[in-house]
Structure formats: structure tokens, C-alpha cells
Coordinates of C-alpha atoms in Angstrom, one line a residue:
X155 CA -37.2 10.9 13.5
X156 CA -34.2 12.0 15.7
X157 CA -34.5 11.1 19.3
X158 CA -34.6 13.9 21.9
X159 CA -31.6 14.9 24.1
X160 CA -31.3 12.4 27.0
X161 CA -31.9 13.9 30.5
X162 CA -28.6 12.8 31.8
X163 CA -25.2 12.0 30.4
X164 CA -24.6 8.3 31.3
X165 CA -21.4 7.3 33.2
X166 CA -18.5 5.9 31.2
X167 CA -18.5 2.2 30.6
X168 CA -16.6 0.4 33.4
X169 CA -13.1 -0.8 32.7
X170 CA -13.3 -4.6 31.9
X171 CA -11.7 -6.8 34.5
X172 CA -9.6 -8.4 31.8
X173 CA -8.2 -5.0 30.4
X174 CA -4.5 -4.6 30.3
X175 CA -3.8 -1.5 32.6
X176 CA -0.3 -1.0 31.4
X177 CA -1.6 -0.8 27.9
X178 CA -4.2 1.7 28.7
X179 CA -1.6 3.9 30.4
X180 CA 0.7 3.6 27.3
X181 CA -2.2 4.5 25.0
X182 CA -2.7 7.7 27.3
X183 CA 0.8 8.7 26.9
X184 CA 0.7 8.3 23.1
X185 CA -2.6 10.4 23.0
X186 CA -1.1 13.2 25.1
X187 CA 2.1 13.3 22.9
X188 CA -0.2 13.4 19.8
X189 CA -2.2 16.3 21.1
X190 CA 1.0 18.2 22.0
X191 CA 2.0 18.0 18.4
X192 CA 4.5 15.1 18.9
X193 CA 6.8 16.4 21.6
X194 CA 6.2 16.8 25.3
X195 CA 8.5 16.8 28.3
X196 CA 8.5 14.0 30.6
X197 CA 7.2 16.2 33.5
X198 CA 4.5 17.5 31.0
X199 CA 3.5 13.9 30.3
X200 CA 3.3 13.3 34.1
X201 CA 0.9 16.3 34.5
X202 CA -1.2 15.5 31.4
X203 CA -1.8 11.9 32.1
X204 CA -1.9 12.0 35.9
X205 CA 0.6 9.1 36.0
X206 CA 3.4 8.9 38.4
X207 CA 6.8 10.0 37.0
X208 CA 8.2 6.5 37.5
X209 CA 5.4 5.2 35.4
X210 CA 5.9 7.7 32.7
X211 CA 9.6 6.9 32.6
X212 CA 9.0 3.2 32.2
X213 CA 6.3 3.8 29.5
X214 CA 8.5 6.1 27.5
X215 CA 11.6 3.8 27.8
X216 CA 9.4 0.9 26.4
X217 CA 8.1 3.0 23.6
X218 CA 11.7 4.1 22.8
X219 CA 12.8 0.5 22.8
X220 CA 9.9 -0.1 20.2
X221 CA 11.1 2.8 18.1
X222 CA 7.9 4.8 18.6
X223 CA 9.4 7.4 20.7
X224 CA 12.8 9.1 20.8
X225 CA 14.0 10.5 24.2
X226 CA 15.7 13.8 23.6
X227 CA 17.0 15.2 26.9
X228 CA 13.9 15.7 28.9
X229 CA 11.5 15.4 26.0
X230 CA 9.7 12.5 24.5
X231 CA 9.3 12.8 20.7
X232 CA 7.1 10.7 18.5
X233 CA 9.0 9.0 15.7
X234 CA 7.7 8.0 12.1
X235 CA 7.8 4.4 13.1
X236 CA 4.7 4.9 15.2
X237 CA 2.9 5.5 11.9
X238 CA 2.7 1.8 11.4
X239 CA -0.2 1.5 13.7
X240 CA -2.2 4.1 11.6
X241 CA -0.9 2.3 8.5
X242 CA -2.4 -0.9 9.7
X243 CA -5.8 0.7 9.9
X244 CA -5.4 2.5 6.5
X245 CA -4.2 -0.7 4.7
X246 CA -7.1 -2.7 6.2
X247 CA -9.5 0.0 5.1
X248 CA -8.2 -0.2 1.5
X249 CA -9.8 3.1 0.6
X250 CA -6.7 5.3 0.4
X251 CA -4.9 2.8 -1.8
X252 CA -7.9 2.4 -4.1
X253 CA -9.1 6.0 -4.2
X254 CA -6.2 8.4 -3.7
X255 CA -5.2 8.6 -7.3
X256 CA -8.8 9.8 -8.3
X257 CA -8.7 12.4 -5.5
X258 CA -5.3 13.6 -6.6
X259 CA -6.3 13.8 -10.2
X260 CA -9.3 16.0 -9.4
X261 CA -7.3 18.2 -7.2
X262 CA -4.9 18.8 -10.1
X263 CA -7.8 19.4 -12.6
X264 CA -9.7 21.9 -10.2
X265 CA -6.4 23.4 -8.7
X266 CA -8.3 23.0 -5.3
X267 CA -7.8 20.7 -2.3
X268 CA -9.6 17.4 -2.3
X269 CA -9.9 15.2 0.8
X270 CA -11.3 11.8 1.7
X271 CA -12.9 11.3 5.2
X272 CA -14.4 8.4 7.3
X273 CA -16.9 8.8 10.1
X274 CA -15.6 8.2 13.6
X275 CA -18.6 8.0 15.9
X276 CA -20.0 11.6 16.1
X277 CA -17.0 13.1 14.2
X278 CA -15.0 12.7 11.0
X279 CA -11.3 11.7 10.4
X280 CA -9.4 12.4 7.2
X281 CA -7.8 9.6 5.5
X282 CA -6.3 11.3 2.5
X283 CA -5.3 14.9 1.5
X284 CA -4.5 16.3 -1.8
X285 CA -3.6 19.8 -1.0
X286 CA -2.5 22.8 -3.1
X287 CA 0.6 24.9 -2.3
X288 CA -0.7 28.5 -1.6
X289 CA -0.7 31.0 1.2
X290 CA -4.3 30.1 2.2
X291 CA -4.4 26.4 2.1
X292 CA -6.0 23.4 3.9
X293 CA -4.1 22.7 7.1
X294 CA -5.9 19.6 8.3
X295 CA -3.7 16.4 8.5
X296 CA -4.5 12.8 8.0
X297 CA -6.0 11.4 11.2
X298 CA -7.3 14.8 12.4
X299 CA -10.7 14.5 14.2
X300 CA -13.4 17.1 13.4
X301 CA -16.9 17.5 14.9
X302 CA -19.5 16.2 12.4
X303 CA -21.8 19.3 12.6
X304 CA -19.0 21.7 11.5
X305 CA -18.0 20.0 8.3
X306 CA -19.6 19.1 4.9
X307 CA -18.9 15.3 5.3
X308 CA -20.5 15.2 8.7
X309 CA -24.2 15.3 7.7
X310 CA -23.6 12.7 5.0
X311 CA -22.4 10.2 7.6
X312 CA -25.1 11.3 10.0
X313 CA -27.8 10.2 7.6
X314 CA -26.9 6.7 8.7
X315 CA -26.7 7.4 12.4
X316 CA -28.6 5.2 14.8
X317 CA -30.5 6.6 17.8
X318 CA -27.5 5.7 20.0
X319 CA -25.3 7.8 17.7
X320 CA -27.5 10.8 18.0
X321 CA -27.5 10.3 21.9
X322 CA -23.9 10.4 21.8
X323 CA -23.8 13.4 19.7
X324 CA -26.2 15.3 22.0
X325 CA -24.1 14.2 25.0
X326 CA -20.9 15.5 23.4
X327 CA -22.4 18.9 22.6
X328 CA -23.7 19.2 26.1
X329 CA -20.4 18.3 27.7
X330 CA -18.2 20.2 25.2
X331 CA -20.1 23.2 23.8
X332 CA -16.9 24.9 22.6
X333 CA -15.4 21.9 20.8
X334 CA -12.3 21.9 23.1
X335 CA -12.1 18.2 22.6
X336 CA -11.2 18.7 18.9
X337 CA -7.7 20.4 18.8
X338 CA -7.7 20.4 15.0
X339 CA -10.4 23.1 14.8
X340 CA -10.6 26.4 16.4
X341 CA -13.0 26.7 19.5
X342 CA -16.6 27.2 18.6
X343 CA -17.4 30.9 18.8
X344 CA -21.1 30.6 18.0
X345 CA -24.0 28.3 17.9
X346 CA -22.9 26.5 14.6
X347 CA -24.3 23.1 14.7
X348 CA -27.4 24.0 16.6
X349 CA -29.4 23.2 13.4
X350 CA -27.6 20.0 12.6
X351 CA -30.6 17.8 12.4
X352 CA -32.0 20.0 9.6
X353 CA -28.6 20.1 7.9
X354 CA -28.6 16.3 7.9
X355 CA -32.1 16.1 6.4
X356 CA -31.0 18.4 3.6
X357 CA -28.0 16.2 2.9
X358 CA -30.2 13.2 2.8
X359 CA -32.6 14.8 0.3
X360 CA -29.7 16.3 -1.9
X361 CA -27.2 13.4 -1.8
X362 CA -24.5 16.0 -1.1
X363 CA -23.6 18.6 1.6
X364 CA -22.1 22.1 1.7
X365 CA -19.9 23.6 4.4
X366 CA -20.1 27.4 4.2
X367 CA -17.6 28.6 6.7
X368 CA -18.7 26.3 9.5
X369 CA -15.2 25.5 10.7
X370 CA -13.8 29.0 10.4
X371 CA -14.4 32.1 8.3
X372 CA -13.3 31.8 4.7
X373 CA -13.3 28.0 4.5
X374 CA -15.8 26.4 2.2
X375 CA -16.4 22.8 1.0
X376 CA -18.7 20.5 -0.9
X377 CA -18.9 16.8 -0.3
X378 CA -20.4 13.8 -1.9
X379 CA -20.6 10.3 -0.3
X380 CA -18.6 7.4 -1.8
X381 CA -20.8 4.3 -1.2
X382 CA -19.7 0.7 -0.7
X383 CA -21.2 -1.2 -3.7
X384 CA -21.6 -4.3 -1.6
X385 CA -23.9 -2.6 1.2
X386 CA -24.9 0.7 -0.3
X387 CA -23.7 2.5 2.9
X388 CA -21.3 5.4 3.0
X389 CA -17.7 4.1 2.8
X390 CA -16.1 7.6 2.9
X391 CA -16.8 11.1 1.8
X392 CA -15.0 13.0 -0.9
X393 CA -14.7 16.8 -0.6
X394 CA -13.4 19.7 -2.6
X395 CA -12.3 22.5 -0.2
X396 CA -11.5 26.0 -1.1
X397 CA -11.3 29.6 0.4
X398 CA -13.8 32.3 -0.4
X399 CA -11.0 34.5 -1.7
X400 CA -11.0 32.0 -4.6
X401 CA -14.6 30.6 -4.7
X402 CA -17.8 31.1 -2.9
X403 CA -20.0 28.3 -1.7
X404 CA -22.3 28.9 -4.6
X405 CA -19.4 28.4 -7.0
X406 CA -18.6 25.1 -5.4
X407 CA -22.2 23.9 -5.6
X408 CA -22.7 25.2 -9.3
X409 CA -19.2 24.7 -10.9
X410 CA -17.4 22.0 -8.9
X411 CA -20.1 19.6 -7.6
X412 CA -20.7 18.0 -11.1
X413 CA -17.0 17.2 -11.4
X414 CA -16.8 15.9 -7.8
X415 CA -19.9 13.7 -8.5
X416 CA -18.2 12.3 -11.6
X417 CA -15.1 11.5 -9.7
X418 CA -17.1 9.8 -7.0
X419 CA -18.7 7.6 -9.7
X420 CA -15.2 6.5 -10.7
X421 CA -14.3 5.9 -7.2
X422 CA -17.3 3.7 -6.7
X423 CA -16.5 1.8 -9.8
X424 CA -13.0 1.2 -8.3
X425 CA -14.5 -0.2 -5.3
X426 CA -16.4 -2.7 -7.3
X427 CA -13.1 -4.3 -8.5
X428 CA -11.9 -7.2 -6.5
X429 CA -8.5 -6.4 -4.9
X430 CA -5.6 -8.8 -5.3
X431 CA -5.5 -11.0 -2.1
X432 CA -2.4 -10.8 0.1
X433 CA -1.1 -13.8 2.1
X434 CA -1.7 -13.7 5.9
X435 CA 0.9 -12.0 8.0
X436 CA 3.8 -14.3 9.0
X437 CA 4.1 -15.1 12.7
X438 CA 6.4 -12.5 14.3
X439 CA 9.2 -13.2 16.7
X440 CA 7.6 -10.9 19.2
X441 CA 8.0 -13.3 22.2
X442 CA 11.8 -13.6 21.7
X443 CA 12.1 -9.8 21.1
X444 CA 10.1 -8.8 24.3
X445 CA 12.1 -11.3 26.3
X446 CA 15.4 -10.0 25.2
X447 CA 14.2 -6.5 25.8
X448 CA 13.1 -7.3 29.3
X449 CA 16.4 -9.0 30.0
X450 CA 18.3 -5.9 28.8
X451 CA 16.1 -3.2 30.3
X452 CA 14.8 -5.0 33.4
X453 CA 11.7 -3.3 35.1
X454 CA 12.0 -0.3 32.8
X455 CA 10.6 -2.4 29.9
X456 CA 6.9 -3.1 30.1
X457 CA 6.3 -6.3 28.2
X458 CA 2.4 -6.1 28.3
X459 CA 2.5 -2.7 26.7
X460 CA 4.8 -3.8 23.9
X461 CA 2.8 -6.9 23.1
X462 CA -0.4 -5.0 23.3
X463 CA 0.7 -2.4 20.7
X464 CA 1.9 -5.0 18.4
X465 CA -1.6 -6.5 18.2
X466 CA -2.7 -3.6 16.1
X467 CA 0.0 -4.4 13.5
X468 CA -1.6 -7.8 12.9
X469 CA -4.2 -6.1 10.8
X470 CA -3.6 -4.8 7.3
X471 CA -4.4 -5.3 3.6
X472 CA -6.5 -8.4 3.2
X473 CA -6.5 -8.6 7.0
X474 CA -9.3 -6.2 7.7
X475 CA -11.1 -8.6 10.0
X476 CA -9.3 -11.2 12.1
X477 CA -10.4 -13.8 14.5
X478 CA -8.7 -14.2 17.9
X479 CA -6.8 -17.1 16.7
X480 CA -5.5 -15.2 13.6
X481 CA -4.5 -12.3 15.7
X482 CA -2.6 -14.6 18.1
X483 CA -0.9 -16.4 15.1
X484 CA 0.1 -13.1 13.4
X485 CA 1.7 -11.7 16.6
X486 CA 3.1 -14.9 18.1
X487 CA 1.2 -14.2 21.2
X488 CA -0.7 -16.7 23.4
X489 CA -4.5 -16.5 22.7
X490 CA -5.2 -15.2 26.3
X491 CA -2.7 -12.4 25.9
X492 CA -4.1 -11.4 22.5
X493 CA -7.7 -11.6 23.8
X494 CA -6.9 -9.3 26.8
X495 CA -5.3 -6.7 24.4
X496 CA -8.4 -6.9 22.0
X497 CA -10.8 -6.4 25.1
X498 CA -8.7 -3.4 26.1
X499 CA -8.8 -1.8 22.6
X500 CA -12.5 -2.5 22.4
X501 CA -13.1 -0.7 25.6
X502 CA -11.0 2.2 24.5
X503 CA -12.7 2.4 21.0
X504 CA -9.8 1.4 18.9
X505 CA -11.2 -2.1 17.9
X506 CA -14.7 -3.3 17.4
X507 CA -15.9 -6.8 17.4
X508 CA -18.1 -8.3 14.7
X509 CA -19.2 -11.6 15.8
X510 CA -16.2 -13.9 16.0
X511 CA -13.9 -11.2 14.2
X512 CA -12.3 -8.1 15.2
X513 CA -11.5 -4.9 13.1
X514 CA -9.6 -1.7 13.7
X515 CA -11.6 1.6 14.0
X516 CA -10.5 5.1 12.7
X517 CA -9.5 6.0 16.2
X518 CA -6.3 4.2 15.7
X519 CA -5.2 7.3 13.7
X520 CA -5.3 9.2 16.9
X521 CA -2.1 7.5 18.0
X522 CA 0.5 9.9 16.6
X523 CA -0.6 9.9 12.9
X524 CA -1.7 13.6 12.7
X525 CA 1.5 15.3 13.7
X526 CA 3.7 12.7 12.0
X527 CA 1.8 12.7 8.8
X528 CA 3.6 15.9 7.6
X529 CA 7.1 14.8 8.6
X530 CA 9.7 15.7 6.1
X531 CA 12.8 13.7 5.1
X532 CA 15.2 16.1 6.8
X533 CA 13.2 15.7 9.9
X534 CA 13.4 12.0 9.7
X535 CA 17.1 12.1 8.9
X536 CA 18.3 14.6 11.5
X537 CA 18.4 12.5 14.7
X538 CA 20.0 9.7 12.8
X539 CA 22.7 12.1 11.4
X540 CA 23.3 13.3 15.0
X541 CA 23.9 9.7 16.2
X542 CA 26.2 9.0 13.2
X543 CA 28.2 12.1 13.8
X544 CA 28.4 11.2 17.5
X545 CA 29.8 7.7 16.7
X546 CA 32.3 8.7 14.1
X547 CA 33.2 12.1 15.4
X548 CA 32.8 13.7 12.1
X549 CA 30.2 15.9 10.4
X550 CA 27.3 14.1 8.7
X551 CA 25.0 15.5 6.1
X552 CA 21.9 14.8 3.9
X553 CA 21.3 16.1 0.5
X554 CA 19.0 16.0 -2.5
X555 CA 19.7 16.4 -6.2
X556 CA 18.6 19.6 -8.0
X557 CA 19.4 19.2 -11.7
X558 CA 23.3 19.4 -11.8
X559 CA 23.7 20.5 -8.1
X560 CA 23.2 19.0 -4.7
X561 CA 21.3 20.8 -2.0
X562 CA 22.1 20.1 1.8
X563 CA 18.7 19.6 3.5
X564 CA 20.1 18.4 6.9
X565 CA 23.4 18.5 8.6
X566 CA 25.2 17.8 11.9
X567 CA 28.6 19.4 12.3
X568 CA 31.2 18.4 14.8
X569 CA 33.2 20.9 16.9
X570 CA 36.7 21.0 15.2
X571 CA 39.1 23.9 14.6
X572 CA 39.2 22.8 10.9
X573 CA 35.9 21.8 9.4
X574 CA 33.8 22.2 6.2
X575 CA 31.8 25.5 6.5
X576 CA 28.6 24.1 5.0
X577 CA 25.0 24.9 6.1
X578 CA 21.5 23.7 5.4
X579 CA 20.4 25.1 2.0
X580 CA 24.0 25.1 0.6
X581 CA 24.2 24.2 -3.0
X582 CA 27.2 22.6 -4.6
X583 CA 28.1 21.1 -8.0
X584 CA 26.9 17.5 -7.9
X585 CA 29.7 15.7 -9.7
X586 CA 32.8 16.6 -7.6
X587 CA 30.9 15.6 -4.3
X588 CA 30.3 12.1 -3.0
X589 CA 26.5 12.7 -2.4
X590 CA 26.3 14.1 -5.9
X591 CA 27.8 11.1 -7.5
X592 CA 25.5 8.8 -5.5
X593 CA 22.6 10.7 -6.7
X594 CA 23.7 11.1 -10.3
X595 CA 24.5 7.2 -10.4
X596 CA 20.7 6.6 -10.1
X597 CA 20.0 8.0 -13.5
X598 CA 18.9 5.6 -16.5
X599 CA 21.4 3.0 -17.4
X600 CA 22.5 4.4 -20.7
X601 CA 23.4 7.7 -19.2
X602 CA 25.7 6.1 -16.4
X603 CA 29.3 5.4 -17.4
X604 CA 32.7 5.5 -16.0
X605 CA 32.9 6.7 -12.4
X606 CA 29.2 6.8 -11.9
X607 CA 28.8 3.2 -13.1
X608 CA 31.5 2.3 -10.5
X609 CA 29.6 4.2 -7.9
X610 CA 26.3 2.4 -8.8
X611 CA 27.9 -1.0 -8.7
X612 CA 29.7 -0.6 -5.4
X613 CA 26.9 1.3 -3.7
X614 CA 28.8 4.3 -2.4
X615 CA 31.1 7.1 -3.5
X616 CA 34.3 8.3 -2.1
X617 CA 35.7 11.7 -3.2
X618 CA 39.2 13.0 -2.3
X619 CA 39.9 16.7 -2.7
X620 CA 37.9 17.2 -6.0
X621 CA 35.7 19.9 -4.6
X622 CA 38.2 21.4 -2.4
X623 CA 41.8 20.5 -1.5
X624 CA 42.0 18.5 1.8
X625 CA 38.3 17.6 2.0
X626 CA 37.4 13.9 1.8
X627 CA 33.9 12.6 1.9
X628 CA 32.1 9.3 1.5
X629 CA 28.4 8.9 0.8
X630 CA 25.7 6.3 0.3
X631 CA 22.2 6.5 -1.2
X632 CA 18.8 6.7 0.7
X633 CA 16.0 5.0 -1.1
X634 CA 12.2 5.4 -1.0
X635 CA 9.6 2.7 -0.8
X636 CA 9.9 2.1 -4.6
X637 CA 13.7 1.7 -4.5
X638 CA 14.3 5.0 -6.1
X639 CA 17.3 7.0 -4.7
X640 CA 15.9 10.2 -3.3
X641 CA 18.7 11.5 -1.2
X642 CA 22.2 10.8 -0.1
X643 CA 24.0 10.6 3.3
X644 CA 27.7 11.5 3.8
X645 CA 30.4 12.0 6.3
X646 CA 32.9 14.7 5.5
X647 CA 36.4 15.2 7.1
X648 CA 39.9 16.6 6.4
X649 CA 42.1 14.2 4.6
X650 CA 44.6 14.1 7.6
X651 CA 42.0 12.5 9.9
X652 CA 41.3 9.3 8.1
X653 CA 42.8 7.6 4.9
X654 CA 40.5 6.5 2.1
X655 CA 40.9 2.9 3.2
X656 CA 39.9 3.8 6.8
X657 CA 36.8 5.6 5.4
X658 CA 35.7 2.4 3.7
X659 CA 36.6 0.2 6.7
X660 CA 35.3 2.4 9.6
X661 CA 32.9 4.9 8.1
X662 CA 31.0 3.1 5.4
X663 CA 29.4 0.4 7.7
X664 CA 28.1 3.3 9.9
X665 CA 26.8 5.1 6.9
X666 CA 25.0 2.0 5.6
X667 CA 23.4 1.5 9.0
X668 CA 22.3 5.1 9.2
X669 CA 20.9 5.0 5.7
X670 CA 19.0 1.8 6.5
X671 CA 17.4 3.4 9.6
X672 CA 16.4 6.4 7.6
X673 CA 14.9 4.3 4.8
X674 CA 12.8 2.3 7.3
X675 CA 11.2 5.4 8.8
X676 CA 10.8 6.8 5.3
X677 CA 9.1 3.7 4.2
X678 CA 6.7 3.8 7.1
X679 CA 6.0 7.5 6.9
X680 CA 5.6 7.4 3.0
X681 CA 3.1 4.5 2.8
X682 CA 0.0 6.7 2.9
X683 CA 1.4 10.2 3.0
X684 CA 3.7 12.2 0.9
X685 CA 7.0 12.9 2.7
X686 CA 8.6 16.2 1.4
X687 CA 12.3 15.6 0.5
X688 CA 13.4 19.1 1.6

């Protein structure tokens, strides 16, 4: 039986005396940047967090030093490297790595969007999305938080709620009747969710749940729980999502539910397999790095914030639950420092204690993951191209291969009287360009001969006037997590500005450094999401 609504909403839990205040303030800044879509002015952060401007400046300077934020004029912009925090949770959870292929195959078979979600207190968060490309498509992102009562997965998770969970749900509904605390969904326009208890009981009896336009008109979904074979509890929920212009809720129940159930059975069989173990995380050089950063930036660098954020990265695959000693060993922090960070995270809801061990919660995904989960390769590359162009004072570009042509997907041009007139979207023959040769050189061994074999061997391509008289360019590859070349980065100039030898001596090292930084962010962003190449 579900407990009645409490008479009063209890006061928030007091902040523990050992909590790290700078870490709490840094988390508040990251949350505000996330809710703003990844970009917010420094003055906007000051207003949104209630922190002093000097504090905001120090926090963003520290986050920039860590590579989590890029300072662009008066704006702070989240960078893909921040996704390593959410990646730590998803890797520890294991579910995306084990189940995403099943979800993707079902989406292909049904030509409908398929998602995986986990429960987060009285809400749900998406951990995988297999979406379809069409005008009316699913717009939720990995990490987005939705109110349980307005979704199909919600009642399935609620079948396992404790009385305390129900109290929390009633309190939230009382305090936020319009769902303004859930920016991923439109505000509540009616009393949807008022009969949530009955919705949960139906889900308990049926073993599945249906969302018939609870979130917004036109959106329908059917969900089935994926149970942990060790405990029998709901590990995650798989859903098929459609639009009423394609299928009705009845269609989902009668036509798609059987296929969804079959896929869930395959998912549960996957969970019964024992995953390969992974060695513990090696100790990091965090202490040396923070010390050097403090020496360089002085009071603008907040060591306790940097150390605290690194605690989250101690978790990962085969490291879902760690003791205090293991966290300290993985981060290189003193036990007392790691302990205070864990106490802070537990208070904020990012970590939960399980006896002597600690584990990350889905709330970690709220730290930048939703807006960053749809970052494209051109968006990753653009700030690095701008820095490259600024350093070498020449135009810099990114391109991908489209059969026998290259297509420019990002470009930063320098101001010169004489320069190449190329814009994003321009297509050129691949072979006579340096980026094209780099991309063509990644074809199978038997197809690569002559000039392309030389390009593959030396790791770059230099082209003089083959596309156009007087144009010289040099390019290097950009590789994804698997080592496959997915794009190329180049610097272009007039032949009078640098000799071929100067390009190799002066430009090539800068190109390699830029490609390496792009690849680092691409690896982080692409670990659990698909990064569009164009």
C-alpha cells in the first residue's frame, strides 16, 4: 500500500561539516552550465548560482585548466572532456556496453526509436538512445532527467519504490506541480500523473507500461523492464518510442510489444554472462598536476575542486564499487581528501555508500552529459582549428571523405588579401588535396600504392599546386576510438609564404598537436554516444 502524502515537506539535509565547499560550488556551476545548454556568460553564472563574480572566475579558470570548460570571451562553454565524468558512471553501470547492440538492432528492425533508461530517485534518466532520422523524432538526450509519472519506464521503476521514495515523489509534486525542475520536458499543462499510483499498479500486474502522450501530444511509448539476473530487480527499462502520425498506442501494445519483450529476453541473457575483468585503475599523478597548476595559476586555481572532480573518474568498468582506500589509490589522493570528497558527493546525491564501498549514481550524468551527448566532430574541432590558425597565422580546415571527394566540415580562415576561397560544405576532388590523400591512404592495404602508400607511412600529406597553382597544403589524419581515420586536418597557404620544408618543420608539429587534442575529445565523446562526423 502506498503511504499518504506527508503533512509537511521536510527541510533539506544539513550540509555535513566535512563537505568540501569549493567542490559544492564547482558542481553548482557545472549544473547551471548544463541547464543552459552548455554555454553561459560569466555574469549569467554569477546570477544563476548566487556566487560572487570572483568565485565564478576562479571556478571557471580551474575547470578550464582541467579541460572541462573553454573560456570564449565572456562565456564559459562546456567541452567534451567533461563527459569523462558521465562515462565513469556508464562504464561502471556496464548496461550500455552490454545492451546497446540489442537496442540498436531492434530500432533498425522496427524503424522506430529505442531507448534504455535507469531510475534516478523519483525520475528516470536515459543511458542509451537509438533514434531514427525523421522530421518528427525523439529529442531526448543521454542523461536527460524526466519525471517518472510522465513516462512509460517510470511506473516500472516505481513498482520497487520504498515508502520513502513515495514520500519524495509526493513532496516533489507538491513543490513543483508544473515540472519546472525538469528542463528536458515541456511544463505540465494538466493533471497528468495525478493517478500515478494506479498507473504503477497496472504496470506491476502487466509487466510492461504504456505512455500514451503523457509527455507531450503525439509521443507514445511502450516499455518493458530489464531485470538483473542476480537480484531480480529492474536494472533498466527498454522502450520503443513513436509518434501518433506513425503508430497509435494500441499499435505499440499489439504489434511492437512482443518484439520488445523478445529483445529484453536477449538483454537479460546478456546480463547473465560474466564480463571480462579489468585491472584496477593505475594511480594518477594528480598531486603533481594540481601542484604545478597551482604554482602557475596561483589563487585562480582551486585545488580542492580539481581533486574532488577527479574522484569521480576513479570509478569505471570493473570498478563499480570502490572502498575509500581504492578511491585514494586510484586518484593518488590522501585518504582524508578522498573521504571528504565522497562525503560531499553523497550529500549532493552523486555517490551512494553501500557498507564499506561507494558507487556512482545516475545523477553524475547531470554534469554536462545531456548537452554534450550530441556534439558533432566539427563542433569538437572548431575551437582547436581556431587556436591552430592563430598560432600559425594560416587557414585551418577539417574535412571528411565522401567517395572520391572531400567535404569541408569546419574551417577557420585567416585575414589575408590572398587566400583560398573555401567555405564549410565545399567539395573538392580527393586525390589532388592533402586532406584527401590522408583520407584515401586509410583504405585497405591492397588498394594503397604509390603516393598514398608514402602518405600512410609518413603520417601526413603535403601537396603543392596540384589542385590550384600557388596553393600549398599539409594535412594529418584524425582517428576515432578504434584507430580508423574519420577526418583530416590541414593548413593551407600560398606557396610564397612558406616553403615545403618550412611546412614540415613548422606546421606539421602544430598539426599533429591539434589532431591529438581533437582525437582526445572525440574518444571521450564517442565512448557511449555517436558523434556525427559532419
